[in-house]
Structures are given as C-alpha cells and as structure tokens.
Coordinates of C-alpha atoms in Angstrom, one line a residue:
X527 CA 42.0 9.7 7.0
X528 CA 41.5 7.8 10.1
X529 CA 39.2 8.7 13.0
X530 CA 39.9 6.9 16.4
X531 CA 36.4 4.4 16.5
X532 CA 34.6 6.0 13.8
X533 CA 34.0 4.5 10.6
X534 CA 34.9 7.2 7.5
X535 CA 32.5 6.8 4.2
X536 CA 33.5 10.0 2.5
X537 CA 35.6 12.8 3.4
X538 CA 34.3 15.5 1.8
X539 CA 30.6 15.3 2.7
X540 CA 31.8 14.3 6.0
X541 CA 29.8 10.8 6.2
X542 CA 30.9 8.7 9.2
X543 CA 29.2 6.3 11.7
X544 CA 30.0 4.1 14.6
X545 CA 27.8 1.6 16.5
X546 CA 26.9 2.8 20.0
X547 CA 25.3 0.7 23.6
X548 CA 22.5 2.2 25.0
X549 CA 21.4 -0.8 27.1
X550 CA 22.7 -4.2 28.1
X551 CA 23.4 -6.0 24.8
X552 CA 21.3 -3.2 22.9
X553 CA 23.3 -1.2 20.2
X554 CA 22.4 1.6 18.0
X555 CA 23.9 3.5 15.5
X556 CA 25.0 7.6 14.8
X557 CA 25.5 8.6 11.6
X558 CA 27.4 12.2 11.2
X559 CA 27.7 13.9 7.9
X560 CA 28.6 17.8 7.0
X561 CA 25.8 19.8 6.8
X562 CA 25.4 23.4 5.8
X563 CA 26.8 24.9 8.7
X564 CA 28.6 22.4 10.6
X565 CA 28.7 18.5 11.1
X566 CA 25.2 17.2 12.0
X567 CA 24.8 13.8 14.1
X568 CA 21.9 12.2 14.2
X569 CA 20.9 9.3 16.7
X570 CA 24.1 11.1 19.1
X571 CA 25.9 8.3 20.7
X572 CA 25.4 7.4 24.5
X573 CA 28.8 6.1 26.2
X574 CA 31.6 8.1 24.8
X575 CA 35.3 9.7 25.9
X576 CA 36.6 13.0 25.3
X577 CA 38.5 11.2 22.4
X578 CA 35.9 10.5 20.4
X579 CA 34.1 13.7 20.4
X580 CA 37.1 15.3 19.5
X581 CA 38.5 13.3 16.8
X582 CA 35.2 14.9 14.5
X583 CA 37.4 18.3 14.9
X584 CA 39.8 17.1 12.0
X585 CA 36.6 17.3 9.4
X586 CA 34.2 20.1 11.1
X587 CA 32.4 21.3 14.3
X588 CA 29.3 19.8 15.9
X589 CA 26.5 22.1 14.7
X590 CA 23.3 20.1 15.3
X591 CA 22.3 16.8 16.8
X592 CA 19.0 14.7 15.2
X593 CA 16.5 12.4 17.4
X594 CA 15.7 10.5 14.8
X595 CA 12.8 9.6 16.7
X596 CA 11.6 9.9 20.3
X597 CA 14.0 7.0 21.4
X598 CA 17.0 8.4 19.8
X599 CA 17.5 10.9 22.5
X600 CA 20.0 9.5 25.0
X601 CA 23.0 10.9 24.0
X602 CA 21.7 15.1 23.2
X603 CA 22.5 15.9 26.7
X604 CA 26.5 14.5 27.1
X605 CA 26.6 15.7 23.3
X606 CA 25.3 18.9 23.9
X607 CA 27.3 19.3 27.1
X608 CA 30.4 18.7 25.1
X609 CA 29.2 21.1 21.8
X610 CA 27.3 24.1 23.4
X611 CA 26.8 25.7 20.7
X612 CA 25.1 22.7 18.8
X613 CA 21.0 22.9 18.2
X614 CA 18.6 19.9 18.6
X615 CA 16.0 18.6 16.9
X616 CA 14.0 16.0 15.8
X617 CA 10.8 15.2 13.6
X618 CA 8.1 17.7 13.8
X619 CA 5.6 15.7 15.3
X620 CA 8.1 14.7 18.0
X621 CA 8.9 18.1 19.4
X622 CA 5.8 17.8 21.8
X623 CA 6.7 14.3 23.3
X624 CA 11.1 15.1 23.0
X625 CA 10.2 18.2 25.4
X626 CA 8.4 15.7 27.6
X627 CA 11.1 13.3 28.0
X628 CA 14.5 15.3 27.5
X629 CA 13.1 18.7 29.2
X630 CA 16.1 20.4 29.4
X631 CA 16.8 20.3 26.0
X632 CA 15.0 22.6 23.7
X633 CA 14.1 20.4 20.1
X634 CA 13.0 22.4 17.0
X635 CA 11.8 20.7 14.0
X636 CA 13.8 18.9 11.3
X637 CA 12.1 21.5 9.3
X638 CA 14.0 24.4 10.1
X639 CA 17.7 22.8 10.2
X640 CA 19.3 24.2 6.5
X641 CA 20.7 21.2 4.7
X642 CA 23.2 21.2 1.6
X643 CA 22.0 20.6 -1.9
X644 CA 23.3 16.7 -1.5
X645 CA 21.0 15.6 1.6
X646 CA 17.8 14.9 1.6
X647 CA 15.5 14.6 4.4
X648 CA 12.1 13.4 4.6
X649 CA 9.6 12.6 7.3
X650 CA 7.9 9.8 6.2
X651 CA 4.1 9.5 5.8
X652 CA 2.3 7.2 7.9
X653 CA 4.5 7.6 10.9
X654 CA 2.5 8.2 14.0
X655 CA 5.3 10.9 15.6
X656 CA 7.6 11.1 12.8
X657 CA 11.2 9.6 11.1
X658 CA 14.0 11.4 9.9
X659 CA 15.8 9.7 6.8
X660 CA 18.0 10.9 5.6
X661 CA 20.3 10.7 2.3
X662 CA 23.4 12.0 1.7
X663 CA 24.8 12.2 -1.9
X664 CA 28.9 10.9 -1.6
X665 CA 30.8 10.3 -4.1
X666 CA 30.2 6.3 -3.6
X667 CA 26.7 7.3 -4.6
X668 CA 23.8 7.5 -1.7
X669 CA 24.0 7.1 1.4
X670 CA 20.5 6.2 3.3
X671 CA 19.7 6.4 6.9
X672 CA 16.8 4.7 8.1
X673 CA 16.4 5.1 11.4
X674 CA 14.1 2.1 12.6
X675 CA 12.3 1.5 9.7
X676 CA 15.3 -0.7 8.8
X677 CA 17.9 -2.7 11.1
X678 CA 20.8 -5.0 10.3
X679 CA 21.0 -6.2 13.8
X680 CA 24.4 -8.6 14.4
X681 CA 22.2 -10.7 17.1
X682 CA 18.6 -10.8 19.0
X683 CA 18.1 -11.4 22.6
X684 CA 17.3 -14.7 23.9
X685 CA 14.2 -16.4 24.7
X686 CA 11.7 -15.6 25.0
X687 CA 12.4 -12.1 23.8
X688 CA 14.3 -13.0 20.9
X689 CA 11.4 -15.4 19.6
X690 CA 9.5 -12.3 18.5
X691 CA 12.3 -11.4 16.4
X692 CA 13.0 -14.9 14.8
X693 CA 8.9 -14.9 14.3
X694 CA 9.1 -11.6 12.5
X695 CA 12.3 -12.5 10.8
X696 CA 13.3 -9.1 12.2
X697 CA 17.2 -10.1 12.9
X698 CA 19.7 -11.0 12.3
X699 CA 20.5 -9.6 9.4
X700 CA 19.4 -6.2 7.3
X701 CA 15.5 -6.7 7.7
X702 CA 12.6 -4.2 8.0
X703 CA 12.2 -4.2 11.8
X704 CA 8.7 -5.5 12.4
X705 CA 8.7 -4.2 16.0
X706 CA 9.7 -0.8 14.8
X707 CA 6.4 -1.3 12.5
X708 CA 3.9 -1.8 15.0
X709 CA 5.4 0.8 17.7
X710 CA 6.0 3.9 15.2
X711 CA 3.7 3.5 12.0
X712 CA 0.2 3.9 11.7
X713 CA -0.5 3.3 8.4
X714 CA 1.5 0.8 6.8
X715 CA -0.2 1.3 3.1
X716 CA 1.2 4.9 3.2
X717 CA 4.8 4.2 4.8
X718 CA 4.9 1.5 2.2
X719 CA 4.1 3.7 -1.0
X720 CA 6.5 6.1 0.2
X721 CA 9.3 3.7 0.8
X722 CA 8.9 1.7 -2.5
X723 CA 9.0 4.9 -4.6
X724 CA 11.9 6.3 -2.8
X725 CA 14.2 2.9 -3.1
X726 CA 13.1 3.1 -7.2
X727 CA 14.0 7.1 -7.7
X728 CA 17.1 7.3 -5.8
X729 CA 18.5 3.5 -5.2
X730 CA 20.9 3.7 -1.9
X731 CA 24.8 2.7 -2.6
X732 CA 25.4 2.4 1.1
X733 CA 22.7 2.1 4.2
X734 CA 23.2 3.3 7.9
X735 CA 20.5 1.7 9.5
X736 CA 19.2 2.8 13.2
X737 CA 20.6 -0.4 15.0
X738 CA 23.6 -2.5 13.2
X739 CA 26.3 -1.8 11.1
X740 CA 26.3 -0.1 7.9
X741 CA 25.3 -2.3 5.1
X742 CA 27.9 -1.9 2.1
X743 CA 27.2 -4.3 -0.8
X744 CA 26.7 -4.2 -4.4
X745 CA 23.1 -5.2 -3.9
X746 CA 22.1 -2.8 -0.9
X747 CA 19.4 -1.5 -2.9
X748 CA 17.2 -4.2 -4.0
X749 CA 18.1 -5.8 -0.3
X750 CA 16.7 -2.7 0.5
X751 CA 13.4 -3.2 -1.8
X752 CA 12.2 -6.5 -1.0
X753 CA 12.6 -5.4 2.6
X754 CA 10.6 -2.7 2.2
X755 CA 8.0 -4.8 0.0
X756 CA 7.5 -6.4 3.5
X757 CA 5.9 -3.9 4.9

C-alpha cells in the first residue's frame, strides 16, 4: 500500500510516519499507528493539505492526537479542525501547562486513552512535565517512539547555534539530544535507569524519533543503548 507523503511500516497495526517543518529549517516528526478505537497520531504535523489528511482514510479514522510533550502541540488545532471528532492529549503532568498554551483545545491525560494489547506507553520517570513513548509491536518487531529523548537530526543550524550541538554531539545523526536533556529531565539518574532497562527488556526493531527520520537498521537497538548510556 502506498500513502501520498507518508512513509508505511506495517499495515495492519497501522504504523506510519512522515517528517514535518514547524520552523525555518526545523523538522519534526508524527508517527500514526492504529489504536483501539481509531488511528492515533502523536506529534500531529504542522503544514499539511487536504491530501494528506485524507490519504490516512484507506487504513482508519483519526481518533486521538498525542503532544508528546508541551512543544509537540502545533499541529492539534488544523488536525482537530479536520477530525472533529478526534480527542487530545498529552502526558499527565502536561495537561496544566498544554491548557495554557493551546487553550482552546481541551488535553486529557495519556492515561485515560485505551491502547491495544501491542502498544505500550510509558511516561518516563525523571521527566520534569512528562514524555510519551511509545511502542508498537509490528510484525517487523518493535517499533519505538522517543519523542525528544532521542533525535536523528539530518543537519544542525549554523554557528553559533549549531556549535552547541557539535559540542554535545547532539546531531547529526541518531544521538540522545543533549538539549532535550537539560530542558525536559530533571533527574537524569532516574530517566537513565528507566531507559537502560527498557532498551534490554524489549530491544526496538525500528525507532521514530521526535525530530529525523526513522532509524531502520539491524543494529537500531544497541545504537539505541549506548545512546542512552549517555545520559
């Protein structure tokens, strides 16, 4: 099956992604997979025609749209405007600050969104206002979203921007996204326990990362460790 400018992982669990601009030379990433009531997309894409919406009718309809974070809200209000009947949400301890920013839209937490017995979500500890990640079992194996907490950005600004990223060996590349470190975690020890043991009990196949393109390799997963050992 082809879908006009998305990128199809698995048809049945309904995993696609597709990068996104949100900014000048900024792009992020949505990742859409079939939930148990409808397609969810997290991280909604900011910038898109009628087309593309559309072309997700051929595997499901729109039922609920993730902020990852509270940056990853941009695109909730033309998605929601085009899927009315779709519910937001985000991590729990970013309901309170989401309302703030994106008023009109009414965020519940991740915790009350029904999932199918193949994704799992977690919001990690040590997060100061929460993470979604997300896997989704395909029959490639898993399939990881990481929101922030790891990027495989294609290029980083110029100087003297980009010098904090070359410093941090942040990008380019799959990397753990120092910046994302210091802005959303609190308590690296924590994030870090977390994130070790959950690379070693279910070893992603395939990794959508917040920002970049999908990272599809034999060795994803111990890329995937000794990034996370950085931490």
């Amino acid at each position: 099956m082809q879908l006009a400018g998305w990128n199809l992982i698995d048809e049945k669990a309904g995993v696609l992604w597709r990068e996104y601009s949100f900014s000048k030379g900024a792009k992020a990433t949505t990742l859409v997979f079939r939930g148990a009531e409808g397609l969810v997309v997290v991280s909604p894409a900011t910038g898109l025609e009628a087309r593309d919406y559309d072309a997700l009718k051929e595997i499901g309809e729109v039922r609920a749209l993730i902020a990852n974070n509270t940056f990853h809200h941009l695109g909730q209000l033309p998605w929601r405007a085009h899927f009315p009947e779709a519910v937001s949400y985000c991590p729990p301890r970013a309901v309170k600050a989401l309302h703030k920013k994106v008023p009109s839209v009414a965020f519940q937490s991740m915790d009350a969104l029904a999932l199918p017995e193949n994704v799992r979500y977690e919001d990690p500890p040590g997060f100061k206002t929460g993470e979604v990640v997300l896997s989704v079992g395909t029959a490639r194996g898993s399939v990881w979203y990481t929101g922030d907490l790891l990027t495989n950005l294609q290029s980083i600004p110029k100087a003297p921007v980009g010098w904090l990223f070359s410093w941090t060996d942040s990008g380019p590349g799959y990397r753990l996204f120092r910046p994302g470190v210091w802005l959303f975690i609190k308590d690296k020890k924590a994030a870090r326990e977390w994130a070790l043991a959950r690379v070693a009990k279910e070893p992603p196949a395939i990794v959508i990362p917040g920002h970049g393109p999908a990272i599809d390799a034999a060795d994803v997963a111990e890329q995937t460790r000794v990034q996370l050992e950085r931490l």
